[in-house]
Amino acid sequence: ETPIINEKLKRKGGLSLGSIFLLGAIVFVGFVVGLQLSRQNEIQPKEGPAPDFEFTTFDGETMSLSDLRGNIVVLNFWASWCGPCRAEAPELEEAWLAFKDENVVFLGIAYADNGPRSIAYLEEFNVTYLNAPDLGTRISEAYHIQGVPETFIIDADGNVAEFIYAGVTYNQLEQIIRQLQSKAS
């Protein structure tokens, strides 16, 4: 045997730090892919009662979706690392400012994002409407989201009126909100 092979055979011990990191990354990617595959057969609620949930905003206020009944609710799932979310952030804020005095509530749910990055995102885009983390992804699971951004428009009676699987624009939101307001009056 050559000395190099002999030396490799003599080494004992566990995995190197790099190997452990690589193995952890592979397991994580496998988990994410498996989760997405398991959700493929589930569909987002596109009509009927919106799944209720409790949330605590980044400002520490705890409430539930049902507390917002009587208002049109724009429920937006986003993440700071999501490019389309970053593109729609100014549109959502503009729509919120236009409709906040008309019984319309905007609620952002930070999906698979950590607190500091989420808060930095909210500050970067000067987001002033309600936002909360989705701790344990329980809210996104209730809505069977497939990715971000996804937006659910919920009517004043608590029913899903519209589902948008892409970034939203001010014009889209304005049209949907105006339609819901005209049905309510």
Tab-separated table of C-alpha atoms in Angstrom, residues 2-168:
chain	number	residue	atom	x	y	z
A	2	THR	CA	1.157	3.493	-0.676
A	3	PRO	CA	1.690	5.828	2.268
A	4	ILE	CA	-1.139	8.144	1.192
A	5	ILE	CA	-3.704	5.328	1.046
A	6	ASN	CA	-2.352	3.940	4.304
A	7	GLU	CA	-2.791	7.334	5.964
A	8	LYS	CA	-6.397	7.627	4.731
A	9	LEU	CA	-7.191	4.148	6.027
A	10	LYS	CA	-5.767	4.979	9.454
A	11	ARG	CA	-7.917	8.101	9.905
A	12	LYS	CA	-10.796	7.647	12.224
A	13	GLY	CA	-13.498	9.960	13.396
A	14	GLY	CA	-16.752	11.478	12.243
A	15	LEU	CA	-17.742	13.651	9.388
A	16	SER	CA	-16.003	16.933	8.727
A	17	LEU	CA	-17.846	20.191	9.354
A	18	GLY	CA	-18.204	20.725	5.605
A	19	SER	CA	-19.715	17.258	5.157
A	20	ILE	CA	-22.179	17.861	7.990
A	21	PHE	CA	-23.196	21.185	6.447
A	22	LEU	CA	-23.622	19.590	3.008
A	23	LEU	CA	-25.669	16.734	4.462
A	24	GLY	CA	-27.863	19.226	6.358
A	25	ALA	CA	-28.407	21.265	3.181
A	26	ILE	CA	-29.393	18.140	1.239
A	27	VAL	CA	-31.875	17.117	3.951
A	28	PHE	CA	-33.343	20.649	4.023
A	29	VAL	CA	-33.760	20.790	0.230
A	30	GLY	CA	-35.344	17.331	0.316
A	31	PHE	CA	-37.767	18.504	2.988
A	32	VAL	CA	-38.752	21.618	1.015
A	33	VAL	CA	-39.226	19.640	-2.215
A	34	GLY	CA	-41.242	16.990	-0.364
A	35	LEU	CA	-43.422	19.649	1.245
A	36	GLN	CA	-44.084	21.280	-2.119
A	37	LEU	CA	-44.901	17.918	-3.709
A	38	SER	CA	-47.272	17.054	-0.881
A	39	ARG	CA	-49.040	20.384	-1.356
A	40	GLN	CA	-49.465	20.008	-5.109
A	41	ASN	CA	-52.744	18.169	-4.675
A	42	GLU	CA	-54.077	20.760	-2.242
A	43	ILE	CA	-55.697	23.820	-3.688
A	44	GLN	CA	-55.968	27.268	-2.271
A	45	PRO	CA	-59.404	28.341	-1.078
A	46	LYS	CA	-60.832	30.365	-3.957
A	47	GLU	CA	-64.371	30.714	-2.636
A	48	GLY	CA	-66.342	30.074	0.505
A	49	PRO	CA	-65.324	30.851	4.079
A	50	ALA	CA	-61.754	32.054	4.493
A	51	PRO	CA	-59.857	29.857	6.963
A	52	ASP	CA	-59.681	31.732	10.270
A	53	PHE	CA	-56.384	32.078	12.130
A	54	GLU	CA	-54.852	33.976	14.980
A	55	PHE	CA	-51.739	36.075	14.435
A	56	THR	CA	-49.438	38.393	16.323
A	57	THR	CA	-48.196	41.359	14.320
A	58	PHE	CA	-44.578	42.433	14.254
A	59	ASP	CA	-45.752	45.245	16.571
A	60	GLY	CA	-46.951	42.662	19.131
A	61	GLU	CA	-50.719	42.992	18.607
A	62	THR	CA	-52.604	39.666	18.689
A	63	MET	CA	-55.856	39.221	16.776
A	64	SER	CA	-57.590	36.834	14.429
A	65	LEU	CA	-58.834	37.093	10.878
A	66	SER	CA	-62.416	36.879	12.169
A	67	ASP	CA	-61.770	40.072	14.184
A	68	LEU	CA	-61.553	41.857	10.816
A	69	ARG	CA	-65.000	40.696	9.643
A	70	GLY	CA	-67.076	43.566	8.281
A	71	ASN	CA	-64.074	44.767	6.276
A	72	ILE	CA	-62.709	43.682	2.933
A	73	VAL	CA	-59.391	42.003	3.758
A	74	VAL	CA	-56.440	41.842	1.370
A	75	LEU	CA	-54.422	38.906	2.725
A	76	ASN	CA	-50.970	38.800	1.133
A	77	PHE	CA	-48.343	36.095	1.694
A	78	TRP	CA	-44.822	37.393	1.044
A	79	ALA	CA	-41.148	36.889	1.895
A	80	SER	CA	-38.220	39.301	1.948
A	81	TRP	CA	-36.195	36.995	-0.333
A	82	CYS	CA	-38.946	36.865	-2.997
A	83	GLY	CA	-38.329	39.037	-6.090
A	84	PRO	CA	-42.001	39.351	-7.158
A	85	CYS	CA	-42.897	40.223	-3.538
A	86	ARG	CA	-40.423	43.082	-3.642
A	87	ALA	CA	-41.960	44.290	-6.921
A	88	GLU	CA	-45.507	44.254	-5.519
A	89	ALA	CA	-44.670	45.826	-2.122
A	90	PRO	CA	-45.042	49.469	-3.299
A	91	GLU	CA	-48.306	48.557	-5.100
A	92	LEU	CA	-49.775	47.019	-1.955
A	93	GLU	CA	-48.771	50.004	0.171
A	94	GLU	CA	-50.242	52.437	-2.364
A	95	ALA	CA	-53.534	50.502	-2.402
A	96	TRP	CA	-53.590	50.350	1.398
A	97	LEU	CA	-53.177	54.113	1.648
A	98	ALA	CA	-55.945	54.641	-0.927
A	99	PHE	CA	-58.471	52.318	0.752
A	100	LYS	CA	-57.645	52.326	4.466
A	101	ASP	CA	-60.543	54.678	5.278
A	102	GLU	CA	-63.062	52.587	3.293
A	103	ASN	CA	-63.435	49.481	5.510
A	104	VAL	CA	-60.570	47.735	3.762
A	105	VAL	CA	-57.790	46.064	5.759
A	106	PHE	CA	-54.490	44.848	4.385
A	107	LEU	CA	-52.723	42.010	6.190
A	108	GLY	CA	-49.309	40.751	5.154
A	109	ILE	CA	-48.078	37.342	6.289
A	110	ALA	CA	-44.327	36.775	6.145
A	111	TYR	CA	-43.834	33.220	4.888
A	112	ALA	CA	-40.690	31.226	5.751
A	113	ASP	CA	-38.815	34.375	6.656
A	114	ASN	CA	-37.020	35.378	9.823
A	115	GLY	CA	-38.015	38.363	11.934
A	116	PRO	CA	-35.056	40.696	11.304
A	117	ARG	CA	-35.190	40.231	7.514
A	118	SER	CA	-38.968	40.667	7.511
A	119	ILE	CA	-38.745	43.865	9.532
A	120	ALA	CA	-35.977	45.202	7.278
A	121	TYR	CA	-38.210	44.472	4.248
A	122	LEU	CA	-41.157	46.316	5.827
A	123	GLU	CA	-38.925	49.283	6.612
A	124	GLU	CA	-37.342	49.284	3.136
A	125	PHE	CA	-40.756	49.564	1.459
A	126	ASN	CA	-42.314	51.802	4.163
A	127	VAL	CA	-45.104	49.266	4.698
A	128	THR	CA	-47.645	50.634	7.177
A	129	TYR	CA	-50.439	48.030	7.056
A	130	LEU	CA	-50.699	45.044	9.426
A	131	ASN	CA	-48.000	42.408	9.028
A	132	ALA	CA	-47.243	39.257	10.964
A	133	PRO	CA	-44.843	36.337	10.763
A	134	ASP	CA	-46.218	32.901	9.907
A	135	LEU	CA	-44.603	31.056	12.773
A	136	GLY	CA	-44.472	27.360	11.977
A	137	THR	CA	-46.135	28.060	8.584
A	138	ARG	CA	-49.539	27.217	10.130
A	139	ILE	CA	-51.310	30.110	8.351
A	140	SER	CA	-49.830	29.283	4.949
A	141	GLU	CA	-50.763	25.627	5.468
A	142	ALA	CA	-54.378	26.625	6.178
A	143	TYR	CA	-54.393	28.459	2.838
A	144	HIS	CA	-52.373	25.751	1.022
A	145	ILE	CA	-50.031	28.315	-0.468
A	146	GLN	CA	-47.687	27.004	-3.131
A	147	GLY	CA	-45.214	29.884	-2.990
A	148	VAL	CA	-45.027	33.615	-2.647
A	149	PRO	CA	-46.490	36.009	-3.430
A	150	GLU	CA	-50.074	34.840	-3.120
A	151	THR	CA	-52.974	37.154	-2.316
A	152	PHE	CA	-56.472	36.342	-1.123
A	153	ILE	CA	-59.169	39.005	-1.201
A	154	ILE	CA	-61.759	38.287	1.474
A	155	ASP	CA	-65.153	39.990	1.402
A	156	ALA	CA	-66.792	41.696	4.383
A	157	ASP	CA	-68.677	38.469	5.208
A	158	GLY	CA	-65.440	36.517	5.583
A	159	ASN	CA	-65.554	34.650	2.271
A	160	VAL	CA	-62.703	34.321	-0.218
A	161	ALA	CA	-63.757	36.453	-3.179
A	162	GLU	CA	-60.561	36.404	-5.235
A	163	PHE	CA	-57.248	34.552	-5.307
A	164	ILE	CA	-54.154	35.870	-7.095
A	165	TYR	CA	-51.148	33.571	-7.581
A	166	ALA	CA	-48.624	36.186	-8.650
A	167	GLY	CA	-47.564	39.685	-7.787
A	168	VAL	CA	-50.457	42.141	-7.589
